[in-house]
Amino acid sequence: MAGVGLGPLRTMGRQALLLLALCATGARGLYFHIGETEKRCFIEEIPDETMVIGNYRTQMWDKQKEVFLPSTPGLGMHVEVKDPDGKVVLSRQYGSEGRFTFTSHTPGDHQICLHSNSTRMALFAGGKLRVHLDIQVGEHANNYPEIAAKDKLTELQLRARQLLDQVEQIQKEQDYQRYREERFRLTSESTNQRVLWWSIAQTVILILTGIWQMRHLKSFFEAKKLV
């Protein structure tokens, strides 16, 4: 019976990665409401060396029309990003509508915070502001039409570039999952060791307490007999 070579297996592995790449999504859009100078933070799990782009726009609440309308240009929005170690990656003041970018250098949970430091919101919007936020991670942060125009790529070349970027992003995410599993394993081993030592300490304390009680009772009964 002829053996199966490694070539077909590698080809199947690449095809599986490409299939996963076609199904992967890295864009997250949402909106939320904040009050005057209120800070709203989000946690985003980001692999190592991954580009992140955030686009946002704000709307003010109109009391008379009772609808959200586009904010005035003078409204200020502050964006702050911290890595898993608590270090500030980005801290910058933007306008009522803007775009922020950063690249992760440490895998893990990144904290993205937005807040308005403008007092105009209290005057015109009754302290109510709606923020639309769209976060794009990895290859989804790339502007492929701009890349195609700059590098003069054909449609087929551009599609191949997209697939390669998606495969690279999936590999980064797999590395990040392995990193998380390794951290979880180390944490579990540390917890198990602490539980084991605590159980041993409790057993030793119980034994010493029993010995002390036996000696105490023995002395007590001996004293009673002497009396």
Short mmCIF file of C-alpha atoms in Angstrom, two decimals:
data_model
loop_
_atom_site.label_atom_id
_atom_site.label_comp_id
_atom_site.label_asym_id
_atom_site.label_seq_id
_atom_site.Cartn_x
_atom_site.Cartn_y
_atom_site.Cartn_z
CA MET A 1 0.00 0.00 0.00
CA ALA A 2 1.49 3.31 -1.05
CA GLY A 3 2.11 5.90 1.67
CA VAL A 4 0.61 9.38 1.61
CA GLY A 5 3.14 12.16 1.06
CA LEU A 6 3.38 15.34 3.10
CA GLY A 7 2.73 17.54 0.05
CA PRO A 8 -1.04 16.84 -0.16
CA LEU A 9 -1.37 17.28 3.61
CA ARG A 10 0.30 20.70 3.46
CA THR A 11 -1.91 21.66 0.53
CA MET A 12 -5.00 20.60 2.50
CA GLY A 13 -3.75 22.64 5.47
CA ARG A 14 -3.38 25.76 3.32
CA GLN A 15 -6.83 25.18 1.82
CA ALA A 16 -8.31 24.89 5.32
CA LEU A 17 -6.66 28.17 6.35
CA LEU A 18 -7.99 29.87 3.21
CA LEU A 19 -11.49 28.56 3.97
CA LEU A 20 -11.25 29.93 7.49
CA ALA A 21 -9.98 33.21 6.10
CA LEU A 22 -13.02 33.54 3.88
CA CYS A 23 -15.30 33.06 6.90
CA ALA A 24 -13.35 35.32 9.28
CA THR A 25 -14.71 38.71 10.26
CA GLY A 26 -12.85 41.43 12.16
CA ALA A 27 -15.11 44.47 12.02
CA ARG A 28 -17.32 45.42 14.93
CA GLY A 29 -19.87 48.25 14.71
CA LEU A 30 -22.03 49.56 17.53
CA TYR A 31 -23.42 52.72 19.06
CA PHE A 32 -23.85 53.80 22.68
CA HIS A 33 -25.00 56.79 24.72
CA ILE A 34 -22.85 58.81 27.11
CA GLY A 35 -23.37 61.85 29.29
CA GLU A 36 -21.24 64.93 29.76
CA THR A 37 -17.58 63.98 30.50
CA GLU A 38 -18.73 60.36 30.99
CA LYS A 39 -16.17 57.75 29.94
CA ARG A 40 -17.17 54.56 28.16
CA CYS A 41 -14.63 51.76 27.78
CA PHE A 42 -14.54 48.58 25.71
CA ILE A 43 -12.33 45.50 25.92
CA GLU A 44 -10.95 44.18 22.64
CA GLU A 45 -8.92 40.98 22.40
CA ILE A 46 -6.11 41.71 19.96
CA PRO A 47 -3.26 39.42 18.84
CA ASP A 48 0.35 40.57 18.77
CA GLU A 49 1.52 43.03 16.08
CA THR A 50 -1.99 43.66 14.78
CA MET A 51 -3.25 46.93 13.32
CA VAL A 52 -6.53 48.36 14.65
CA ILE A 53 -8.57 51.17 13.13
CA GLY A 54 -11.51 52.83 14.88
CA ASN A 55 -13.98 55.13 13.16
CA TYR A 56 -16.54 57.06 15.15
CA ARG A 57 -19.11 59.81 14.73
CA THR A 58 -21.29 61.54 17.29
CA GLN A 59 -24.89 62.73 17.37
CA MET A 60 -26.53 65.17 19.79
CA TRP A 61 -30.02 64.80 21.20
CA ASP A 62 -32.40 67.54 20.03
CA LYS A 63 -34.97 68.21 22.76
CA GLN A 64 -37.42 69.97 20.46
CA LYS A 65 -37.41 67.44 17.62
CA GLU A 66 -36.68 64.53 19.98
CA VAL A 67 -34.21 62.98 17.57
CA PHE A 68 -30.43 62.61 17.36
CA LEU A 69 -28.83 65.10 14.97
CA PRO A 70 -25.22 65.41 13.71
CA SER A 71 -23.00 67.03 16.33
CA THR A 72 -21.48 70.45 15.96
CA PRO A 73 -17.83 70.57 14.82
CA GLY A 74 -16.76 72.12 18.13
CA LEU A 75 -17.55 68.98 20.13
CA GLY A 76 -14.39 67.28 21.45
CA MET A 77 -13.90 63.55 21.88
CA HIS A 78 -10.93 62.04 23.70
CA VAL A 79 -9.72 58.52 22.81
CA GLU A 80 -7.45 56.50 25.08
CA VAL A 81 -6.14 52.98 24.47
CA LYS A 82 -4.29 50.83 27.04
CA ASP A 83 -2.54 47.51 26.45
CA PRO A 84 -2.92 44.42 28.72
CA ASP A 85 -0.10 45.75 30.95
CA GLY A 86 -1.95 49.03 31.53
CA LYS A 87 0.44 51.08 29.40
CA VAL A 88 -1.10 53.88 27.36
CA VAL A 89 -0.82 53.06 23.65
CA LEU A 90 -2.87 56.02 22.40
CA SER A 91 -4.20 59.16 24.08
CA ARG A 92 -5.42 61.90 21.79
CA GLN A 93 -8.10 64.55 21.42
CA TYR A 94 -10.32 64.37 18.32
CA GLY A 95 -13.34 66.22 17.00
CA SER A 96 -17.00 65.22 16.79
CA GLU A 97 -16.11 62.72 14.07
CA GLY A 98 -12.78 61.05 13.61
CA ARG A 99 -10.58 58.04 13.08
CA PHE A 100 -7.89 56.58 15.33
CA THR A 101 -5.32 53.87 14.61
CA PHE A 102 -2.82 51.89 16.67
CA THR A 103 -0.80 48.69 16.46
CA SER A 104 -0.73 46.17 19.29
CA HIS A 105 2.67 45.10 20.61
CA THR A 106 1.37 42.83 23.40
CA PRO A 107 -1.30 40.15 22.87
CA GLY A 108 -4.33 40.28 25.12
CA ASP A 109 -7.21 42.49 26.22
CA HIS A 110 -6.82 46.11 25.12
CA GLN A 111 -8.97 48.79 26.75
CA ILE A 112 -10.43 51.39 24.38
CA CYS A 113 -12.04 54.37 26.13
CA LEU A 114 -13.91 57.37 24.70
CA HIS A 115 -15.28 60.40 26.48
CA SER A 116 -16.31 63.96 25.66
CA ASN A 117 -14.73 66.83 27.54
CA SER A 118 -16.96 69.51 25.99
CA THR A 119 -19.50 71.47 28.04
CA ARG A 120 -21.48 72.37 24.91
CA MET A 121 -23.20 69.03 25.14
CA ALA A 122 -24.87 70.06 28.39
CA LEU A 123 -26.23 73.21 26.74
CA PHE A 124 -27.42 71.86 23.39
CA ALA A 125 -28.01 68.15 23.95
CA GLY A 126 -29.21 68.02 27.53
CA GLY A 127 -26.13 65.97 28.40
CA LYS A 128 -27.10 63.18 25.99
CA LEU A 129 -24.80 62.05 23.19
CA ARG A 130 -24.88 59.07 20.84
CA VAL A 131 -21.56 57.70 19.61
CA HIS A 132 -21.33 55.35 16.61
CA LEU A 133 -18.14 53.27 16.82
CA ASP A 134 -16.73 50.87 14.24
CA ILE A 135 -13.58 48.91 15.15
CA GLN A 136 -11.65 47.04 12.47
CA VAL A 137 -8.93 44.56 13.44
CA GLY A 138 -6.22 42.96 11.34
CA GLU A 139 -6.63 42.69 7.59
CA HIS A 140 -10.03 44.39 7.84
CA ALA A 141 -8.18 47.57 8.72
CA ASN A 142 -6.46 47.60 5.33
CA ASN A 143 -7.77 49.89 2.62
CA TYR A 144 -7.53 47.49 -0.31
CA PRO A 145 -8.81 49.87 -3.02
CA GLU A 146 -6.07 52.30 -2.02
CA ILE A 147 -3.49 49.49 -1.97
CA ALA A 148 -4.60 48.33 -5.43
CA ALA A 149 -4.34 51.83 -6.85
CA LYS A 150 -0.94 52.45 -5.26
CA ASP A 151 0.66 49.12 -6.25
CA LYS A 152 -1.28 48.83 -9.55
CA LEU A 153 -2.67 45.40 -8.71
CA THR A 154 -5.12 43.48 -10.85
CA GLU A 155 -8.35 42.15 -9.36
CA LEU A 156 -6.86 38.65 -9.09
CA GLN A 157 -3.67 39.96 -7.46
CA LEU A 158 -5.71 42.04 -5.03
CA ARG A 159 -7.84 39.03 -4.09
CA ALA A 160 -4.70 36.96 -3.53
CA ARG A 161 -3.31 39.76 -1.35
CA GLN A 162 -6.52 39.78 0.71
CA LEU A 163 -6.43 36.00 1.19
CA LEU A 164 -2.77 36.09 2.25
CA ASP A 165 -3.51 38.86 4.75
CA GLN A 166 -6.46 36.89 6.11
CA VAL A 167 -4.36 33.74 6.47
CA GLU A 168 -1.69 35.75 8.30
CA GLN A 169 -4.35 37.19 10.60
CA ILE A 170 -5.74 33.72 11.34
CA GLN A 171 -2.24 32.51 12.19
CA LYS A 172 -1.83 35.46 14.57
CA GLU A 173 -5.15 34.61 16.20
CA GLN A 174 -4.10 30.97 16.53
CA ASP A 175 -0.85 32.06 18.16
CA TYR A 176 -2.85 34.26 20.50
CA GLN A 177 -5.12 31.33 21.41
CA ARG A 178 -2.06 29.21 22.19
CA TYR A 179 -0.72 32.09 24.29
CA ARG A 180 -4.03 32.22 26.22
CA GLU A 181 -4.03 28.46 26.72
CA GLU A 182 -0.46 28.60 28.03
CA ARG A 183 -1.37 31.38 30.48
CA PHE A 184 -4.43 29.42 31.60
CA ARG A 185 -2.30 26.29 32.12
CA LEU A 186 0.25 28.20 34.20
CA THR A 187 -2.51 29.81 36.25
CA SER A 188 -4.17 26.43 36.84
CA GLU A 189 -0.88 24.84 37.90
CA SER A 190 -0.16 27.73 40.27
CA THR A 191 -3.67 27.49 41.75
CA ASN A 192 -3.40 23.71 42.16
CA GLN A 193 -0.05 24.07 43.91
CA ARG A 194 -1.48 26.67 46.30
CA VAL A 195 -4.47 24.43 47.04
CA LEU A 196 -2.13 21.48 47.66
CA TRP A 197 0.12 23.43 50.05
CA TRP A 198 -2.92 24.88 51.81
CA SER A 199 -4.34 21.36 52.27
CA ILE A 200 -1.01 20.14 53.66
CA ALA A 201 -0.87 23.13 56.02
CA GLN A 202 -4.41 22.45 57.24
CA THR A 203 -3.57 18.78 57.84
CA VAL A 204 -0.44 19.69 59.81
CA ILE A 205 -2.41 22.23 61.89
CA LEU A 206 -5.09 19.62 62.65
CA ILE A 207 -2.46 17.07 63.69
CA LEU A 208 -0.66 19.56 65.93
CA THR A 209 -3.98 20.68 67.43
CA GLY A 210 -4.90 17.05 68.16
CA ILE A 211 -1.54 16.38 69.81
CA TRP A 212 -1.85 19.54 71.91
CA GLN A 213 -5.38 18.61 73.00
CA MET A 214 -4.32 15.08 73.96
CA ARG A 215 -1.44 16.40 76.05
CA HIS A 216 -3.66 19.00 77.64
CA LEU A 217 -6.31 16.44 78.54
CA LYS A 218 -3.67 14.05 79.86
CA SER A 219 -2.26 16.76 82.10
CA PHE A 220 -5.78 17.66 83.20
CA PHE A 221 -6.67 14.09 84.17
CA GLU A 222 -3.33 13.58 85.92
CA ALA A 223 -3.93 16.73 87.96
CA LYS A 224 -7.41 15.48 88.92
CA LYS A 225 -5.99 12.16 90.14
CA LEU A 226 -3.39 13.92 92.22
CA VAL A 227 -6.09 15.89 93.95
#
